[in-house]
Backbone as numpy.savetxt, mean C-alpha at the origin, in Angstrom:
# Nx Ny Nz CAx CAy CAz Cx Cy Cz
5.81 -7.46 6.45 6.60 -8.51 5.88 7.20 -8.30 4.61
8.42 -8.49 4.20 9.17 -8.29 3.03 8.77 -9.41 1.98
8.79 -8.94 0.78 8.50 -9.92 -0.34 9.83 -10.59 -0.60
10.00 -11.76 -1.09 11.32 -12.41 -1.44 11.68 -12.04 -2.65
12.72 -11.45 -2.73 13.44 -11.02 -4.06 13.99 -12.04 -4.68
13.72 -12.44 -6.10 14.34 -13.30 -6.71 15.36 -12.84 -7.73
15.86 -13.48 -8.53 16.80 -12.81 -9.56 16.05 -11.84 -10.49
16.84 -10.62 -10.73 16.04 -9.65 -11.55 16.46 -9.89 -13.01
15.86 -9.29 -13.82 16.08 -9.50 -15.33 17.65 -9.46 -15.63
18.00 -9.88 -16.68 19.34 -9.82 -17.16 19.76 -8.53 -17.59
18.88 -7.76 -18.08 19.08 -6.48 -18.69 19.63 -5.49 -17.56
20.69 -4.79 -17.91 21.05 -3.59 -17.07 19.73 -2.55 -17.05
20.09 -1.97 -15.76 18.84 -0.91 -15.45 18.64 -0.11 -16.78
19.51 0.81 -17.37 19.38 1.55 -18.25 18.72 0.96 -19.55
19.13 -0.16 -19.90 18.31 -1.09 -21.04 17.05 -1.39 -20.55
16.81 -1.81 -19.39 15.29 -2.02 -18.99 14.49 -0.80 -19.17
14.88 0.25 -18.53 14.21 1.54 -18.66 13.81 1.83 -20.15
14.72 1.69 -21.02 14.61 2.17 -22.43 13.51 1.11 -22.97
13.61 0.10 -22.79 12.49 -0.76 -23.12 11.16 -0.44 -22.48
11.08 -0.27 -21.32 9.74 0.07 -20.66 9.40 1.34 -21.19
10.11 2.36 -21.32 9.55 3.70 -21.84 9.04 3.52 -23.23
9.72 2.74 -24.04 9.15 2.38 -25.43 7.67 1.54 -25.36
7.65 0.76 -24.34 6.37 0.09 -24.30 5.22 1.11 -23.71
5.66 1.90 -22.80 4.65 2.80 -22.20 4.23 3.90 -23.14
5.24 4.20 -24.11 4.65 5.11 -25.18 3.46 4.47 -26.06
3.83 3.28 -26.32 2.92 2.65 -27.12 1.47 2.25 -26.55
1.48 2.02 -25.16 0.46 1.61 -24.52 -0.06 2.30 -23.33
0.32 3.79 -23.15 0.03 4.57 -22.02 -1.38 4.74 -21.84
-1.99 4.88 -20.61 -3.32 5.12 -20.35 -3.55 4.85 -18.87
-4.61 5.47 -18.37 -4.95 5.21 -16.87 -5.37 3.96 -16.84
-5.06 3.33 -15.39 -5.32 1.90 -14.93 -6.72 1.57 -15.30
-7.73 2.44 -15.03 -9.22 1.98 -15.31 -9.50 1.80 -16.75
-8.79 2.59 -17.57 -8.99 2.34 -19.05 -8.39 1.11 -19.44
-7.03 0.78 -18.92 -6.58 -0.58 -19.35 -7.38 -1.85 -18.62
-7.87 -1.44 -17.62 -8.70 -2.63 -17.18 -9.96 -2.87 -17.71
-10.61 -1.81 -18.58 -11.93 -1.81 -19.09 -11.80 -2.67 -20.23
-12.71 -3.79 -20.28 -12.82 -4.78 -21.20 -11.74 -5.77 -21.11
-10.86 -5.65 -20.04 -9.86 -6.92 -19.91 -10.36 -7.87 -18.78
-10.24 -9.11 -19.09 -10.76 -10.23 -18.30 -9.63 -11.06 -18.17
-9.15 -11.17 -16.85 -7.78 -11.92 -16.54 -8.37 -13.49 -16.67
-7.21 -14.15 -17.11 -7.42 -15.68 -17.38 -6.60 -16.36 -15.99
-7.37 -16.75 -15.18 -6.65 -17.46 -14.03 -6.60 -18.88 -14.27
-5.26 -19.34 -14.12 -5.09 -20.57 -14.32 -4.47 -21.60 -13.21
-4.79 -20.97 -11.98 -4.30 -21.71 -10.69 -5.31 -21.14 -9.68
-5.58 -22.03 -8.61 -6.45 -21.64 -7.53 -5.49 -21.37 -6.44
-5.54 -20.08 -6.31 -4.65 -19.39 -5.20 -5.67 -19.03 -4.01
-5.49 -19.55 -2.71 -6.13 -19.33 -1.78 -5.13 -19.38 -0.28
-5.57 -18.60 0.58 -4.72 -18.55 1.82 -5.88 -18.36 2.93
-6.14 -19.54 3.47 -7.22 -19.51 4.55 -6.85 -19.75 5.85
-5.68 -19.26 6.19 -5.23 -19.36 7.61 -6.33 -18.63 8.45
-6.90 -19.30 9.70 -7.86 -18.61 10.42 -7.36 -17.46 11.03
-8.26 -16.39 11.19 -7.82 -15.21 11.74 -7.83 -15.29 13.25
-6.91 -14.72 14.03 -6.93 -14.70 15.31 -7.83 -13.59 15.77
-8.41 -13.82 17.03 -9.15 -12.69 17.43 -8.27 -11.62 17.98
-8.42 -10.45 17.58 -7.48 -9.24 18.06 -8.02 -8.94 19.57
-7.06 -8.26 20.21 -7.40 -7.69 21.67 -8.41 -6.60 21.51
-9.64 -6.89 22.16 -10.86 -6.08 22.04 -10.52 -4.47 22.31
-9.64 -4.30 23.14 -9.38 -2.88 23.35 -8.53 -2.26 22.17
-7.96 -3.02 21.32 -7.49 -2.39 20.19 -8.11 -2.70 18.64
-8.56 -3.71 18.49 -9.44 -4.04 17.22 -10.70 -4.77 17.30
-11.41 -4.66 16.41 -12.44 -5.73 16.39 -12.67 -6.56 15.07
-13.02 -7.69 14.76 -13.28 -8.15 13.53 -14.63 -7.67 13.05
-14.60 -7.26 11.77 -15.72 -6.76 11.13 -15.69 -7.36 9.59
-16.80 -7.14 9.02 -17.02 -7.54 7.53 -17.42 -6.35 6.74
-16.96 -6.12 5.72 -17.25 -5.19 4.55 -17.65 -5.83 3.37
-18.77 -5.09 2.65 -19.18 -5.65 1.53 -18.07 -5.39 0.40
-17.71 -6.52 -0.45 -16.82 -6.36 -1.33 -17.38 -7.00 -2.79
-16.99 -6.91 -4.03 -17.35 -7.25 -5.09 -17.83 -8.66 -5.14
-16.94 -9.67 -4.45 -17.28 -11.03 -4.55 -18.14 -11.48 -3.33
-18.52 -10.58 -2.44 -19.22 -11.03 -1.16 -18.48 -10.30 0.07
-18.86 -10.94 1.27 -18.32 -10.18 2.36 -16.96 -10.59 2.67
-16.23 -9.57 3.05 -14.63 -10.03 3.35 -14.40 -9.27 4.89
-13.56 -9.98 5.42 -13.30 -9.79 6.75 -12.02 -8.57 6.98
-12.24 -7.75 7.81 -11.26 -6.61 8.31 -11.03 -6.67 9.68
-9.87 -5.85 10.06 -9.70 -5.36 11.48 -9.91 -4.04 11.45
-10.78 -3.61 12.45 -11.27 -2.26 12.59 -10.81 -1.89 13.90
-10.00 -0.57 14.03 -9.51 -0.22 15.35 -10.67 0.22 16.27
-10.43 0.07 17.50 -11.57 0.17 18.46 -11.84 1.48 18.73
-10.91 2.41 18.59 -10.97 3.91 18.90 -12.12 4.55 17.86
-12.63 4.13 16.94 -13.49 4.78 16.00 -14.90 5.25 16.64
-15.00 4.74 17.91 -16.54 5.12 18.46 -16.07 6.41 19.22
-15.02 6.82 19.55 -14.61 8.15 20.12 -14.51 9.27 19.06
-15.67 9.77 18.78 -15.79 10.73 17.76 -15.34 12.39 18.15
-14.56 12.73 17.36 -14.14 14.05 17.38 -15.02 14.90 16.91
-15.98 15.46 17.70 -17.20 16.32 17.27 -16.71 17.68 16.80
-15.37 18.24 16.97 -15.16 19.45 16.57 -14.96 19.53 14.98
-14.48 18.34 14.50 -14.35 18.09 13.17 -15.14 17.17 12.23
-16.15 16.60 12.99 -17.13 15.89 12.48 -16.65 14.42 12.32
-15.70 14.09 13.13 -15.11 12.64 13.09 -13.55 12.49 12.96
-13.07 11.39 13.25 -11.79 11.14 13.16 -11.21 10.89 11.79
-9.96 11.32 11.48 -9.41 10.87 10.37 -9.23 9.32 10.31
-8.96 8.68 9.10 -9.08 7.27 9.21 -7.91 6.71 8.01
-7.42 5.66 8.30 -6.51 5.02 7.18 -6.76 3.70 7.08
-6.71 3.23 5.79 -6.77 1.83 5.18 -5.24 1.46 5.10
-4.82 0.44 5.81 -3.46 -0.12 5.69 -3.43 -1.44 5.22
-2.45 -1.69 4.17 -2.24 -2.93 3.48 -1.04 -3.64 4.00
-1.17 -4.78 4.53 -0.02 -5.48 4.97 0.79 -6.08 3.89
2.15 -6.49 4.19 3.18 -7.06 3.07 2.88 -8.47 3.02
4.07 -8.95 2.34 3.98 -10.35 2.15 3.30 -10.88 1.01
3.44 -12.03 0.78 2.42 -12.57 -0.45 1.83 -13.89 -0.07
0.46 -13.65 0.01 -0.25 -12.69 -0.56 -0.38 -11.55 0.27
-0.77 -10.26 -0.24 -0.88 -9.06 0.72 -2.17 -9.10 1.22
-2.26 -8.43 2.27 -3.59 -8.07 3.11 -4.32 -9.53 3.29
-3.70 -10.40 4.01 -4.33 -11.48 4.53 -4.54 -11.67 6.06
-4.25 -10.71 6.67 -4.49 -10.39 8.06 -3.40 -11.37 8.84
-3.47 -11.23 10.34 -2.62 -11.69 11.14 -2.26 -11.00 12.31
-1.61 -11.60 13.25 -1.52 -10.83 14.51 -0.66 -9.70 14.62
0.32 -9.56 13.53 1.23 -8.49 13.41 0.46 -7.18 13.16
-0.83 -7.39 12.80 -1.80 -5.98 12.88 -1.61 -5.35 14.17
-1.70 -6.14 15.24 -1.73 -5.38 16.58 -0.53 -5.75 17.31
0.29 -6.57 16.98 1.59 -6.82 17.59 2.74 -6.06 16.94
3.08 -5.10 17.98 4.24 -4.19 17.36 5.48 -4.84 17.39
6.18 -4.69 16.20 7.80 -5.17 16.29 8.58 -4.06 16.85
9.94 -4.25 16.73 10.85 -3.32 17.32 10.69 -2.22 16.31
11.12 -0.97 16.75 11.23 0.29 15.96 11.86 0.20 14.55
12.94 -0.82 14.36 13.61 -0.99 13.23 12.59 -1.86 12.22
11.59 -2.52 12.66 10.84 -3.27 11.81 9.63 -3.46 12.44
8.70 -2.49 12.58 7.34 -2.64 12.96 6.36 -2.35 11.83
5.90 -3.46 11.33 4.90 -3.60 10.20 3.25 -3.30 10.60
3.05 -2.90 11.85 1.90 -2.75 12.17 1.21 -1.25 11.94
2.18 -0.46 11.64 1.63 0.92 11.29 1.10 1.58 12.47
1.53 1.08 13.64 0.96 1.59 15.07 0.99 3.13 15.17
1.96 3.94 14.61 1.81 5.24 14.86 0.68 5.81 14.45
-0.15 5.35 13.56 -1.37 5.98 13.10 -2.30 5.92 14.25
-2.50 4.62 14.66 -3.50 4.28 15.73 -3.13 5.13 17.02
-1.82 5.23 17.30 -1.41 5.94 18.53 -1.77 7.34 18.34
-1.55 7.83 17.25 -1.99 9.34 16.97 -3.37 9.63 17.09
-4.37 8.77 17.02 -5.66 8.81 17.15 -6.69 8.59 15.90
-5.83 8.19 14.62 -6.49 7.58 13.50 -7.35 6.51 13.67
-8.39 6.36 13.09 -9.00 5.00 13.08 -8.21 4.26 11.97
-8.12 2.87 12.07 -7.53 2.24 11.20 -8.18 0.95 10.83
-8.17 0.60 9.48 -8.71 -0.57 8.89 -7.74 -1.39 8.11
-7.59 -2.58 8.57 -6.76 -3.55 7.93 -7.67 -4.57 7.24
-7.97 -4.36 5.96 -8.85 -5.39 5.31 -8.04 -6.54 4.74
-8.72 -7.66 4.73 -8.29 -8.77 4.03 -8.90 -9.00 2.74
-8.50 -9.48 1.66 -8.93 -9.36 0.32 -9.38 -10.80 -0.11
-9.97 -11.00 -1.48 -10.45 -12.16 -1.96 -9.36 -13.33 -1.93
-9.99 -14.40 -1.59 -8.94 -15.50 -1.70 -8.08 -15.66 -0.37
-8.34 -14.92 0.64 -7.63 -14.96 1.97 -8.66 -14.97 3.05
-8.21 -15.53 4.21 -9.05 -15.35 5.58 -10.42 -15.97 5.38
-10.63 -16.94 4.46 -12.05 -17.44 4.15 -12.93 -16.54 3.52
-12.29 -15.36 2.90 -13.42 -14.57 2.02 -13.56 -15.39 0.64
-14.70 -14.91 0.00 -15.10 -15.61 -1.20 -13.93 -15.28 -2.37
-14.09 -16.19 -3.31 -13.13 -16.02 -4.50 -11.75 -16.48 -4.36
-10.90 -16.26 -5.20 -9.62 -16.61 -5.19 -8.76 -15.54 -5.54
-7.43 -15.73 -4.94 -6.64 -14.43 -5.27 -6.31 -14.38 -6.80
-6.24 -12.92 -6.95 -5.84 -12.65 -8.45 -4.46 -11.95 -8.59
-3.77 -11.89 -7.57 -2.37 -11.36 -7.49 -2.54 -9.88 -7.95
-3.28 -8.96 -7.11 -3.32 -7.56 -7.37 -4.12 -7.13 -8.69
-5.14 -7.83 -8.92 -6.07 -7.15 -9.98 -7.45 -6.93 -9.23
-8.17 -7.99 -9.02 -9.30 -7.62 -8.43 -9.28 -7.33 -6.85
-8.22 -7.45 -6.45 -7.78 -6.97 -4.91 -7.92 -5.43 -4.91
-7.60 -4.90 -6.14 -7.78 -3.24 -6.16 -9.14 -2.99 -5.93
-10.18 -3.78 -6.39 -11.49 -3.35 -6.26 -11.87 -3.70 -4.71
-11.36 -4.66 -4.05 -11.55 -4.90 -2.81 -11.06 -3.83 -1.86
-10.03 -3.28 -2.17 -9.44 -2.17 -1.19 -10.30 -0.98 -1.47
-10.77 -0.56 -2.51 -11.55 0.29 -2.71 -12.99 0.28 -2.01
-13.55 -0.96 -2.05 -14.67 -1.22 -1.32 -14.47 -1.20 0.33
-13.32 -1.64 0.69 -12.94 -1.48 2.29 -13.08 0.11 2.58
-12.39 0.83 1.66 -12.45 2.31 1.85 -13.77 2.99 2.07
-14.67 2.38 1.10 -15.93 2.86 1.03 -16.73 2.60 2.26
-16.47 1.25 2.69 -17.00 0.94 4.08 -16.58 1.81 5.01
-15.12 2.04 5.27 -14.70 2.95 6.39 -15.26 4.27 6.32
-15.79 4.75 5.12 -16.27 6.07 4.98 -17.54 6.14 5.79
-18.20 5.00 5.95 -19.48 4.93 6.64 -19.52 4.44 8.06
-18.29 4.39 8.67 -18.06 3.82 10.00 -18.40 5.04 11.00
-19.41 4.79 11.97 -19.66 6.05 12.76 -18.26 6.49 13.61
-18.02 7.70 13.67 -16.88 8.38 14.35 -15.78 8.53 13.32
-15.97 8.33 12.16 -15.15 8.37 10.97 -15.36 9.71 10.15
-14.58 10.65 9.94 -14.59 11.76 8.91 -14.44 11.03 7.50
-15.59 11.05 6.74 -15.53 10.41 5.38 -14.71 11.27 4.34
-14.29 12.52 4.75 -13.54 13.44 3.76 -12.07 13.29 4.15
-11.70 12.58 5.34 -10.35 12.42 5.61 -9.81 10.89 5.75
-9.90 10.16 4.53 -9.63 8.75 4.55 -8.13 8.64 3.81
-7.29 8.08 4.39 -5.98 7.77 3.78 -5.63 6.51 3.35
-4.58 6.03 2.76 -4.35 4.77 2.36 -2.77 4.63 2.50
-2.49 3.48 3.10 -1.02 3.27 3.17 -0.69 1.65 3.08
0.56 1.36 2.71 0.98 -0.08 2.45 2.33 -0.27 2.52
2.96 -1.54 2.78 4.29 -1.82 2.90 4.64 -3.08 1.97
5.70 -2.83 1.24 6.21 -3.95 0.43 5.13 -4.28 -0.65
4.64 -5.54 -0.43 3.55 -6.04 -1.60 2.24 -5.03 -1.30
2.06 -4.87 -0.05 1.04 -3.90 0.20 1.08 -2.46 -0.22
2.49 -2.20 -0.41 2.77 -0.67 -1.08 2.48 -0.73 -2.45
2.66 -2.06 -3.09 2.59 -2.36 -4.56 0.91 -2.12 -4.76
0.25 -2.69 -3.76 -1.27 -2.72 -4.10 -1.68 -1.22 -3.70
-1.21 -0.49 -2.83 -1.70 0.79 -2.60 -1.51 1.70 -3.79
-0.27 1.47 -4.30 0.06 2.40 -5.64 -0.97 2.02 -6.68
-1.34 0.88 -6.87 -2.43 0.42 -7.81 -3.75 1.03 -7.65
-4.10 0.97 -6.23 -5.34 1.52 -5.86 -5.21 3.02 -6.03
-4.11 3.80 -5.87 -4.02 5.27 -6.16 -4.33 5.52 -7.65
-3.84 4.47 -8.41 -4.18 4.75 -9.96 -5.41 4.54 -10.46
-6.38 3.89 -9.55 -7.58 3.58 -9.99 -8.73 4.39 -9.39
-8.50 5.37 -8.40 -9.42 5.96 -7.53 -8.88 7.23 -7.01
-9.71 8.34 -6.71 -9.18 9.60 -6.15 -9.97 9.70 -4.83
-10.23 8.73 -4.10 -11.24 8.87 -3.00 -10.21 9.03 -1.66
-8.99 9.04 -1.83 -8.08 9.21 -0.67 -7.44 10.50 -0.65
-7.06 11.14 0.59 -6.70 12.37 0.85 -5.19 12.43 0.45
-4.48 11.17 0.68 -3.10 10.88 0.43 -2.79 9.32 0.45
-1.88 9.03 -0.25 -1.52 7.65 -0.09 0.00 7.41 0.17
0.48 6.53 0.96 1.72 6.24 1.41 2.17 4.84 0.98
3.01 4.73 0.21 3.53 3.48 -0.25 5.03 3.07 0.00
5.33 2.29 0.97 6.60 1.83 1.31 7.12 0.81 0.62
8.33 0.81 0.00 8.82 -0.27 -0.80 7.97 -1.03 -1.68
7.32 -0.33 -2.69 6.61 -1.13 -3.53 7.32 -1.64 -4.71
6.70 -2.51 -5.52 7.40 -3.20 -6.63 6.73 -2.59 -8.01
7.41 -1.86 -8.79 6.76 -1.25 -10.06 6.40 -2.09 -10.92
7.08 -3.29 -11.24 6.66 -4.17 -12.06 6.64 -5.53 -11.43
5.38 -6.27 -11.51 5.48 -7.40 -10.88 6.13 -8.62 -11.32
6.51 -8.27 -12.65 7.50 -9.43 -13.14 8.75 -9.61 -12.49
9.12 -8.50 -11.65 10.39 -8.48 -10.82 10.32 -9.19 -9.58
9.09 -9.71 -9.31 9.09 -10.69 -8.23 9.61 -12.00 -8.60
10.41 -12.61 -7.91 11.28 -13.76 -8.37 10.62 -14.99 -7.75
10.56 -16.16 -8.50 10.28 -17.55 -8.04 8.66 -17.71 -7.61
8.05 -16.91 -8.35 6.42 -17.26 -8.19 5.75 -17.69 -9.25
4.94 -18.78 -9.07 4.13 -19.38 -10.15 2.81 -18.49 -10.08
2.70 -17.78 -10.86 1.44 -16.62 -10.89 0.15 -17.52 -11.21
-0.88 -17.02 -10.62 -2.20 -17.80 -10.79 -2.89 -17.17 -12.17
-2.25 -16.47 -12.98 -2.72 -15.82 -14.22 -1.94 -16.55 -15.31
-2.55 -16.10 -16.64 -1.97 -16.57 -17.84 -0.53 -15.71 -18.11
0.62 -16.27 -17.61 1.91 -15.55 -18.05 2.24 -15.34 -19.32
1.63 -16.08 -20.38 2.08 -15.96 -21.55 1.34 -14.65 -22.20
0.52 -14.06 -21.52 -0.19 -12.77 -22.01 0.53 -11.53 -21.16
1.00 -10.76 -21.96 1.71 -9.46 -21.23 0.90 -8.53 -20.59
-0.47 -8.45 -21.17 -1.33 -7.74 -20.65 -1.69 -8.09 -19.04
-1.60 -9.40 -18.80 -1.81 -9.65 -17.41 -0.87 -9.27 -16.38
0.45 -8.92 -16.88 1.69 -8.44 -16.08 1.28 -6.91 -16.02
0.79 -6.34 -17.20 0.73 -4.91 -17.39 -0.30 -4.27 -16.31
-1.23 -4.90 -16.25 -2.61 -4.21 -15.50 -2.36 -4.52 -13.95
-1.27 -5.40 -13.69 -0.94 -5.53 -12.29 0.48 -4.87 -11.78
0.82 -3.86 -12.61 2.14 -3.16 -12.40 2.06 -1.81 -12.41
2.08 -1.09 -11.19 1.88 0.38 -11.29 2.97 1.22 -11.99
3.95 0.64 -12.27 4.95 1.40 -13.22 4.19 2.03 -14.41
3.21 1.49 -15.04 2.59 1.99 -16.35 1.47 3.09 -16.17
1.25 3.30 -14.97 -0.03 4.04 -14.70 0.23 5.37 -13.73
1.48 5.61 -13.47 1.67 6.68 -12.64 0.95 8.04 -13.03
0.92 8.25 -14.27 0.08 9.45 -14.57 -1.27 9.46 -14.44
-1.84 8.40 -14.01 -3.23 8.29 -13.53 -3.38 8.77 -12.19
-2.46 9.11 -11.54 -2.36 9.27 -9.94 -3.00 10.67 -9.75
-4.12 11.00 -9.10 -4.60 12.38 -8.94 -4.55 12.51 -7.55
-4.08 11.69 -6.47 -3.97 11.94 -5.14 -2.54 12.30 -4.80
-2.20 13.07 -3.81 -0.93 13.19 -3.43 -0.31 11.71 -2.85
0.67 11.25 -3.37 1.24 9.89 -3.14 2.72 9.92 -2.72
3.15 9.42 -1.77 4.46 9.37 -1.21 5.08 7.95 -1.55
6.04 7.64 -2.01 6.76 6.41 -2.30 7.93 6.40 -1.61
8.28 5.52 -0.71 9.37 5.73 0.29 10.12 4.35 0.42
11.31 4.32 0.41 12.26 3.11 0.42 13.66 3.58 1.11
14.10 2.53 1.66 15.55 2.76 2.15 16.53 2.36 1.14
17.59 2.97 1.03 18.78 2.77 0.03 19.36 1.18 0.26
19.13 0.59 1.44 19.53 -0.71 1.54 18.59 -1.59 1.27
17.29 -1.08 0.62 16.04 -2.05 0.44 16.18 -2.42 -1.10
15.03 -2.13 -1.59 14.69 -2.42 -3.09 15.03 -1.09 -3.77
16.25 -0.60 -3.71 16.53 0.73 -4.47 16.51 0.84 -5.76
16.68 -0.42 -6.38 16.54 -0.49 -7.87 15.02 -0.28 -8.35
14.16 -0.50 -7.61 12.69 -0.13 -7.74 12.59 1.22 -7.96
13.14 1.88 -6.95 12.90 3.34 -6.72 13.57 4.00 -7.89
14.74 3.56 -8.46 15.45 4.12 -9.60 14.48 4.03 -10.75
13.87 2.85 -10.88 13.01 2.72 -12.08 11.87 3.40 -12.06
11.26 3.76 -10.93 10.29 4.55 -10.80 10.54 6.09 -11.18
11.83 6.39 -10.64 12.14 7.84 -10.68 12.53 8.01 -12.54
12.86 7.07 -12.97 13.25 7.05 -14.36 11.97 7.45 -15.24
10.85 6.98 -14.81 9.69 7.12 -15.54 8.61 8.07 -15.09
8.80 8.61 -13.89 7.80 9.41 -13.22 7.68 10.82 -13.83
6.52 11.26 -14.19 6.60 12.67 -14.71 5.24 13.27 -13.94
4.58 12.76 -12.93 3.53 13.14 -12.34 4.03 14.08 -10.93
3.65 15.23 -11.03 4.26 16.04 -9.89 3.37 15.66 -8.48
2.33 14.71 -8.61 1.57 14.54 -7.29 2.34 13.20 -6.74
3.22 12.57 -7.51 4.05 11.34 -6.90 5.37 11.83 -6.31
5.57 11.93 -4.97 6.94 12.09 -4.43 7.77 10.72 -4.18
8.81 10.80 -4.58 9.51 9.79 -4.49 10.92 9.79 -3.52
11.08 9.02 -2.41 12.07 9.41 -1.45 12.86 8.18 -1.00
14.21 8.20 -1.32 15.03 7.03 -0.99 15.67 7.60 0.16
15.76 6.90 1.35 16.45 7.29 2.53 17.69 6.65 2.76
18.80 7.50 3.05 19.96 6.93 3.42 20.18 6.14 4.71
20.90 5.31 4.75 21.08 4.71 6.37 19.75 3.97 6.45
19.03 3.46 5.52 17.87 2.86 5.86 17.71 1.54 4.96
16.80 0.58 5.40 16.42 -0.54 4.64 15.17 -0.67 4.30
14.64 -1.92 3.92 13.13 -2.04 3.63 12.27 -1.89 4.72
12.57 -1.77 5.95 11.75 -1.77 7.16 12.02 -0.59 8.05
13.22 -0.13 8.14 13.53 1.05 9.07 12.83 2.31 8.82
12.30 2.60 7.60 11.67 3.74 7.48 10.17 3.88 8.04
9.60 2.69 8.43 8.24 2.64 8.52 7.85 3.48 9.92
8.56 3.26 11.13 8.03 4.01 12.22 8.40 5.44 12.10
9.58 5.87 12.00 9.68 7.30 11.88 8.86 8.09 10.94
8.84 7.46 9.85 8.00 8.18 8.54 6.59 8.23 9.00
6.04 7.19 9.34 4.70 6.98 9.84 4.30 7.93 11.03
5.21 8.03 11.87 4.98 9.05 13.01 4.72 10.34 12.47
5.64 10.82 11.63 5.54 12.17 10.96 4.47 12.44 10.29
4.00 11.48 9.34 2.81 11.42 8.69 1.58 11.40 9.47
1.55 10.78 10.49 0.24 10.74 11.44 0.08 12.02 12.02
1.28 12.52 12.40 1.28 13.74 13.18 0.79 14.97 12.21
0.85 14.93 11.02 0.56 16.08 10.19 -0.98 15.81 9.88
-1.24 14.56 9.74 -2.82 14.22 9.52 -3.66 14.81 10.72
-3.09 14.49 11.83 -4.02 14.98 13.00 -3.95 16.31 13.23
-2.83 17.02 13.02 -2.76 18.58 13.07 -3.43 19.34 12.24
-4.09 18.63 11.06 -4.70 19.07 10.06 -3.72 19.72 8.90
-4.13 19.71 7.80 -3.23 20.26 6.46 -4.20 20.69 5.51
-3.61 21.63 4.71 -4.23 22.00 3.58 -4.04 20.83 2.35
-4.91 20.95 1.50 -4.55 20.14 0.32 -3.74 20.74 -0.78
-3.02 20.01 -1.60 -2.64 18.67 -1.45 -1.80 18.47 -0.18
-1.65 17.09 0.18 -0.96 16.79 1.32 0.52 17.42 1.16
0.99 18.14 2.21 2.42 18.45 2.20 3.43 17.51 2.39
3.80 16.91 1.16 5.06 15.94 1.25 6.32 16.79 1.36
6.89 16.95 2.21 8.10 17.71 2.45 9.16 16.56 2.55
9.73 16.15 1.38 10.73 14.91 1.53 12.03 15.39 2.30
12.44 16.56 2.16 13.42 17.06 3.12 13.31 16.94 4.66
12.13 17.37 5.03 11.69 17.17 6.43 11.58 15.65 6.89
11.00 14.88 5.92 10.94 13.41 6.43 12.30 12.83 6.40
13.31 13.19 5.53 14.60 12.59 5.57 15.29 13.12 6.67
15.03 14.55 7.28 15.42 14.97 8.55 14.90 14.11 9.74
13.69 13.89 9.76 13.08 13.15 10.80 13.70 11.77 10.93
14.02 11.11 9.68 14.55 9.85 9.76 15.98 9.84 10.29
16.66 10.91 9.92 18.14 11.03 10.47 18.02 11.18 11.94
17.08 11.77 12.47 17.08 12.03 13.81 16.73 10.76 14.60
15.89 10.02 13.87 15.58 8.64 14.53 16.75 7.72 14.57
17.45 7.78 13.38 18.57 6.88 13.40 19.84 7.38 14.47
20.08 8.76 14.59 20.87 9.23 15.51 20.44 8.84 17.04
19.17 8.98 17.22 18.77 8.52 18.56 18.93 7.18 18.94
18.74 6.23 17.85 18.90 4.78 18.09 20.55 4.30 18.17
21.29 5.08 17.68 22.69 4.84 17.72 23.31 5.46 19.13
22.73 6.22 19.96 23.21 6.74 21.20 23.25 5.75 22.20
24.42 5.66 22.97 24.56 4.70 24.06 23.48 4.87 25.13
């Protein structure tokens, strides 16, 4: 699901980048350092308690994982029981769904959309990876309330810790991915931990102040509340190979902003031509899943040229009569 883009700030991109660079120079630091000693001030009760539908048992099961505030619910793919004994277990991925709030669960976890907009990340499951779709605090009857991508970072790390202990999963081959607001959360998680082999963030928002029309649940008069929730400020903290991908017809200004400040060689930025916010998902995920299953040396080989070529082939095949 896509986030709803409101009006962006009145500054031109170049002016906004200059302001942000100055702010980053004064306050740069890893995300865990910024969060240490910081206590959010929540001023609204955000919850999304839509009951979770039972998934098809041949595809997923509903499980619980221990999180900082208590037990959270997640969808675990049914293929985890088929252990690949040759390598000590199957590779696995934590996938974060989009929309606001992110990672709240829903049937689109298992119901595939068309190839131009399939947000189920099904290529990973179809390639044999074990998949975990966690729900986070303040959603799906989980304890707590939503913090808008602060405590949710800790929930995702807890979900990955749970996944490492699932029978049939190789604990050394855990990946993280997300789309849209899920991509934003995936980037924040990458800035807070090194437990993943690679991270894939599709269409993230670098500065959450650029989400429009949202009455945030935290104290918006405190700039630190925005800062600790905005992955733009902590790219240097990423120690895991990370791909950020978007289509040129999507939120391309966010990619331009990230490119203007990124100095981390582990962060690969890719804007695909003839693509939007959704069309990269299927072809790029297919390629990433194939490389995971085939095995790879570390760091993860993000060949952006090969990814762009694969996407071009996908678009050409779709346009054939």
